PDB file of C-alpha atoms in Angstrom:
ATOM      1  CA  MET A 209     -13.864  -6.200 -12.899  1.00 57.00           C
ATOM      2  CA  PRO A 210     -13.746  -5.192 -16.570  1.00 68.00           C
ATOM      3  CA  ASP A 211     -10.619  -3.555 -17.952  1.00 89.00           C
ATOM      4  CA  LEU A 212      -8.732  -3.617 -14.615  1.00 92.00           C
ATOM      5  CA  ARG A 213      -5.013  -3.921 -15.330  1.00 95.00           C
ATOM      6  CA  PHE A 214      -2.081  -4.128 -12.923  1.00 96.00           C
ATOM      7  CA  THR A 215       1.549  -3.408 -13.643  1.00 95.00           C
ATOM      8  CA  GLN A 216       4.738  -3.364 -11.653  1.00 96.00           C
ATOM      9  CA  PRO A 217       6.196   0.118 -12.218  1.00 96.00           C
ATOM     10  CA  VAL A 218       9.682   0.072 -13.677  1.00 93.00           C
ATOM     11  CA  GLU A 219       9.802   2.990 -16.078  1.00 94.00           C
ATOM     12  CA  ASP A 220       9.466   6.573 -14.846  1.00 94.00           C
ATOM     13  CA  ASP A 221       5.945   7.059 -16.269  1.00 95.00           C
ATOM     14  CA  ALA A 222       4.570   4.174 -14.201  1.00 96.00           C
ATOM     15  CA  LEU A 223       6.641   5.203 -11.167  1.00 97.00           C
ATOM     16  CA  LYS A 224       5.150   8.702 -11.493  1.00 97.00           C
ATOM     17  CA  ASP A 225       1.654   7.164 -11.553  1.00 97.00           C
ATOM     18  CA  TRP A 226       2.413   5.167  -8.391  1.00 97.00           C
ATOM     19  CA  ARG A 227       3.796   8.351  -6.793  1.00 98.00           C
ATOM     20  CA  HIS A 228       0.693  10.335  -7.764  1.00 97.00           C
ATOM     21  CA  VAL A 229      -1.671   7.878  -6.068  1.00 97.00           C
ATOM     22  CA  HIS A 230       0.551   7.665  -2.995  1.00 96.00           C
ATOM     23  CA  ASN A 231       0.876  11.437  -2.625  1.00 95.00           C
ATOM     24  CA  VAL A 232      -2.839  12.108  -3.186  1.00 95.00           C
ATOM     25  CA  THR A 233      -3.951   9.431  -0.712  1.00 92.00           C
ATOM     26  CA  ILE A 234      -1.213  10.151   1.857  1.00 89.00           C
ATOM     27  CA  PRO A 235      -0.684  13.925   1.682  1.00 87.00           C
ATOM     28  CA  ALA A 236       1.036  13.944   5.071  1.00 84.00           C
ATOM     29  CA  HIS A 237       3.934  11.934   3.617  1.00 84.00           C
ATOM     30  CA  GLU A 238       4.672  13.070   0.063  1.00 91.00           C
ATOM     31  CA  LEU A 239       7.398  11.247  -1.840  1.00 95.00           C
ATOM     32  CA  SER A 240       9.709  12.452  -4.595  1.00 96.00           C
ATOM     33  CA  LEU A 241      10.322  10.405  -7.724  1.00 96.00           C
ATOM     34  CA  ASP A 242      13.736   9.454  -6.321  1.00 96.00           C
ATOM     35  CA  ASP A 243      12.018   8.235  -3.119  1.00 96.00           C
ATOM     36  CA  VAL A 244       9.723   6.042  -5.243  1.00 97.00           C
ATOM     37  CA  ARG A 245      12.626   4.660  -7.289  1.00 97.00           C
ATOM     38  CA  GLU A 246      14.334   3.671  -4.038  1.00 96.00           C
ATOM     39  CA  ARG A 247      11.161   2.023  -2.726  1.00 95.00           C
ATOM     40  CA  ALA A 248      10.767   0.102  -5.960  1.00 96.00           C
ATOM     41  CA  ARG A 249      14.160  -1.510  -5.293  1.00 95.00           C
ATOM     42  CA  ARG A 250      13.158  -2.660  -1.779  1.00 95.00           C
ATOM     43  CA  HIS A 251       9.434  -3.344  -2.087  1.00 97.00           C
ATOM     44  CA  HIS A 252       6.990  -4.853  -4.531  1.00 97.00           C
ATOM     45  CA  LEU A 253       4.967  -1.995  -6.046  1.00 98.00           C
ATOM     46  CA  GLU A 254       1.964  -2.203  -8.363  1.00 98.00           C
ATOM     47  CA  VAL A 255      -0.118   0.360 -10.205  1.00 98.00           C
ATOM     48  CA  ALA A 256      -3.776  -0.251 -11.134  1.00 97.00           C
ATOM     49  CA  TYR A 257      -5.518   1.121 -14.218  1.00 97.00           C
ATOM     50  CA  GLN A 258      -9.130   0.708 -15.263  1.00 95.00           C
ATOM     51  CA  GLY A 259      -9.855   1.263 -18.906  1.00 91.00           C
ATOM     52  CA  GLY A 260      -6.491   3.018 -19.200  1.00 90.00           C
ATOM     53  CA  VAL A 261      -7.247   5.392 -16.298  1.00 95.00           C
ATOM     54  CA  LEU A 262      -5.050   5.412 -13.191  1.00 97.00           C
ATOM     55  CA  VAL A 263      -7.139   4.222 -10.214  1.00 97.00           C
ATOM     56  CA  GLY A 264      -4.792   2.945  -7.497  1.00 97.00           C
ATOM     57  CA  CYS A 265      -1.514   1.462  -6.353  1.00 98.00           C
ATOM     58  CA  SER A 266      -0.135  -0.924  -3.787  1.00 97.00           C
ATOM     59  CA  THR A 267       2.984  -1.687  -1.793  1.00 97.00           C
ATOM     60  CA  VAL A 268       4.184  -4.958  -0.328  1.00 98.00           C
ATOM     61  CA  ARG A 269       7.077  -4.605   2.085  1.00 96.00           C
ATOM     62  CA  PRO A 270       8.564  -8.095   2.320  1.00 94.00           C
ATOM     63  CA  PRO A 271       9.601  -9.609   5.640  1.00 90.00           C
ATOM     64  CA  GLY A 272      13.167  -8.692   6.523  1.00 81.00           C
ATOM     65  CA  ASP A 273      15.911 -11.271   6.972  1.00 72.00           C
ATOM     66  CA  ASP A 274      16.210 -10.271  10.626  1.00 70.00           C
ATOM     67  CA  ASP A 275      12.424 -10.326  11.178  1.00 66.00           C
ATOM     68  CA  ASP A 276      11.687 -13.353  13.362  1.00 74.00           C
ATOM     69  CA  THR A 277       7.930 -12.786  12.951  1.00 80.00           C
ATOM     70  CA  ARG A 278       8.204 -12.954   9.115  1.00 92.00           C
ATOM     71  CA  THR A 279       5.757 -10.033   8.824  1.00 95.00           C
ATOM     72  CA  ALA A 280       5.056  -8.408   5.468  1.00 96.00           C
ATOM     73  CA  THR A 281       3.231  -5.098   5.165  1.00 97.00           C
ATOM     74  CA  VAL A 282       0.511  -4.844   2.521  1.00 97.00           C
ATOM     75  CA  ILE A 283      -0.861  -1.408   1.615  1.00 97.00           C
ATOM     76  CA  ALA A 284      -3.582  -0.783  -0.992  1.00 97.00           C
ATOM     77  CA  ARG A 285      -4.418   2.769  -2.111  1.00 96.00           C
ATOM     78  CA  VAL A 286      -7.300   3.818  -4.349  1.00 96.00           C
ATOM     79  CA  LEU A 287      -8.034   7.316  -5.606  1.00 95.00           C
ATOM     80  CA  ALA A 288     -11.178   8.647  -3.905  1.00 91.00           C
ATOM     81  CA  GLU A 289     -13.320   8.782  -7.059  1.00 93.00           C
ATOM     82  CA  ASN A 290     -12.707   5.055  -7.662  1.00 92.00           C
ATOM     83  CA  ARG A 291     -13.433   3.685  -4.179  1.00 91.00           C
ATOM     84  CA  ARG A 292     -16.190   1.242  -3.204  1.00 88.00           C
ATOM     85  CA  ARG A 293     -15.931  -0.598  -6.550  1.00 90.00           C
ATOM     86  CA  GLY A 294     -13.720  -3.526  -5.524  1.00 92.00           C
ATOM     87  CA  ILE A 295     -10.419  -2.088  -6.753  1.00 95.00           C
ATOM     88  CA  GLY A 296      -8.924  -1.886  -3.255  1.00 94.00           C
ATOM     89  CA  THR A 297     -10.059  -5.422  -2.513  1.00 95.00           C
ATOM     90  CA  GLU A 298      -8.329  -6.665  -5.665  1.00 96.00           C
ATOM     91  CA  LEU A 299      -5.142  -4.702  -4.903  1.00 97.00           C
ATOM     92  CA  HIS A 300      -5.196  -6.078  -1.361  1.00 97.00           C
ATOM     93  CA  ALA A 301      -5.725  -9.670  -2.531  1.00 97.00           C
ATOM     94  CA  ARG A 302      -2.841  -9.364  -4.991  1.00 97.00           C
ATOM     95  CA  GLY A 303      -0.682  -7.897  -2.221  1.00 97.00           C
ATOM     96  CA  LEU A 304      -1.527 -10.759   0.133  1.00 97.00           C
ATOM     97  CA  PHE A 305      -0.630 -13.307  -2.542  1.00 97.00           C
ATOM     98  CA  LYS A 306       2.716 -11.581  -3.136  1.00 97.00           C
ATOM     99  CA  ALA A 307       3.414 -11.368   0.609  1.00 97.00           C
ATOM    100  CA  TRP A 308       2.815 -15.116   1.079  1.00 95.00           C
ATOM    101  CA  GLU A 309       4.948 -15.766  -2.020  1.00 95.00           C
ATOM    102  CA  LEU A 310       7.769 -13.752  -0.380  1.00 94.00           C
ATOM    103  CA  GLY A 311       7.632 -15.961   2.720  1.00 93.00           C
ATOM    104  CA  ALA A 312       5.400 -13.918   5.020  1.00 94.00           C
ATOM    105  CA  GLU A 313       3.892 -15.679   8.012  1.00 93.00           C
ATOM    106  CA  ARG A 314       2.038 -12.582   9.237  1.00 95.00           C
ATOM    107  CA  ILE A 315       0.510  -9.611   7.468  1.00 97.00           C
ATOM    108  CA  ALA A 316       0.383  -6.004   8.655  1.00 97.00           C
ATOM    109  CA  THR A 317      -0.753  -2.705   7.209  1.00 97.00           C
ATOM    110  CA  VAL A 318      -0.395   0.946   8.158  1.00 96.00           C
ATOM    111  CA  VAL A 319      -2.966   3.730   7.800  1.00 94.00           C
ATOM    112  CA  LEU A 320      -2.982   7.428   8.622  1.00 92.00           C
ATOM    113  CA  ALA A 321      -5.258   7.950  11.629  1.00 93.00           C
ATOM    114  CA  SER A 322      -7.052  10.708   9.696  1.00 91.00           C
ATOM    115  CA  ASN A 323      -7.876   8.307   6.829  1.00 91.00           C
ATOM    116  CA  ASP A 324     -11.346   7.111   7.832  1.00 91.00           C
ATOM    117  CA  SER A 325     -11.962   5.193   4.599  1.00 91.00           C
ATOM    118  CA  GLY A 326      -8.572   3.454   4.876  1.00 93.00           C
ATOM    119  CA  LEU A 327      -9.288   2.416   8.461  1.00 95.00           C
ATOM    120  CA  ARG A 328     -12.749   1.177   7.506  1.00 94.00           C
ATOM    121  CA  PHE A 329     -11.208  -0.828   4.634  1.00 95.00           C
ATOM    122  CA  ALA A 330      -8.597  -2.371   6.950  1.00 96.00           C
ATOM    123  CA  HIS A 331     -11.213  -3.354   9.544  1.00 96.00           C
ATOM    124  CA  GLU A 332     -13.522  -4.775   6.839  1.00 95.00           C
ATOM    125  CA  HIS A 333     -10.631  -6.937   5.636  1.00 95.00           C
ATOM    126  CA  GLY A 334      -9.838  -8.407   9.049  1.00 96.00           C
ATOM    127  CA  TYR A 335      -7.148  -6.090  10.428  1.00 97.00           C
ATOM    128  CA  VAL A 336      -6.968  -5.098  14.082  1.00 97.00           C
ATOM    129  CA  GLU A 337      -5.130  -2.110  15.502  1.00 96.00           C
ATOM    130  CA  THR A 338      -1.811  -2.817  17.207  1.00 96.00           C
ATOM    131  CA  GLU A 339      -0.190   0.587  17.677  1.00 96.00           C
ATOM    132  CA  ARG A 340      -0.599   4.353  17.182  1.00 97.00           C
ATOM    133  CA  TYR A 341       2.394   6.655  16.816  1.00 95.00           C
ATOM    134  CA  VAL A 342       3.797   9.873  15.375  1.00 94.00           C
ATOM    135  CA  LEU A 343       7.095   9.643  13.523  1.00 89.00           C
ATOM    136  CA  PRO A 344       9.941  11.861  14.757  1.00 91.00           C
ATOM    137  CA  GLY A 345       9.726  15.326  13.215  1.00 88.00           C
ATOM    138  CA  GLU A 346       6.171  14.754  11.921  1.00 87.00           C
ATOM    139  CA  THR A 347       2.718  15.625  13.235  1.00 90.00           C
ATOM    140  CA  ALA A 348       0.554  12.998  11.489  1.00 90.00           C
ATOM    141  CA  GLU A 349      -0.579  10.038  13.572  1.00 94.00           C
ATOM    142  CA  TRP A 350      -0.161   6.576  12.025  1.00 94.00           C
ATOM    143  CA  ILE A 351      -1.904   3.328  12.950  1.00 96.00           C
ATOM    144  CA  ASP A 352      -0.291  -0.083  12.570  1.00 96.00           C
ATOM    145  CA  LEU A 353      -2.722  -2.939  12.101  1.00 97.00           C
ATOM    146  CA  SER A 354      -2.250  -6.695  11.942  1.00 96.00           C
ATOM    147  CA  LEU A 355      -4.311  -9.176   9.966  1.00 95.00           C
ATOM    148  CA  ALA A 356      -6.207 -11.342  12.464  1.00 89.00           C
ATOM    149  CA  ARG A 357      -6.103 -15.043  11.748  1.00 68.00           C
TER     150      ARG A 357
END
């Protein structure tokens, strides 16, 4: 993929780019810049640019110390106008690599139930649904999926 560049956001400009993609692709769960800064301390975040244009972002939630399943969560997000060009697949592959590097033995993802393209992407990449739920105080339905082996 020509001119596709990935960066781990550290400075506010890159964190704002990550936040923009997140908030556009997951409008039911908008984050503030402070929320993103906090996530960047706990998770591995990446931002994707193509030819200098913001196109996507990803999150890898590492397995927790108390997680006996050693499950990492990998989430790839691509702005709608850049989908179906392999960017999500590359973000996902990079996320998987990072998850394995962080000691994951299992991989999960989470998608808004209303996100048809995200669900299609997850199924195309080998994920199977494990649970549907609504978070306390929210109305949006979420779907947890696990990568089938």
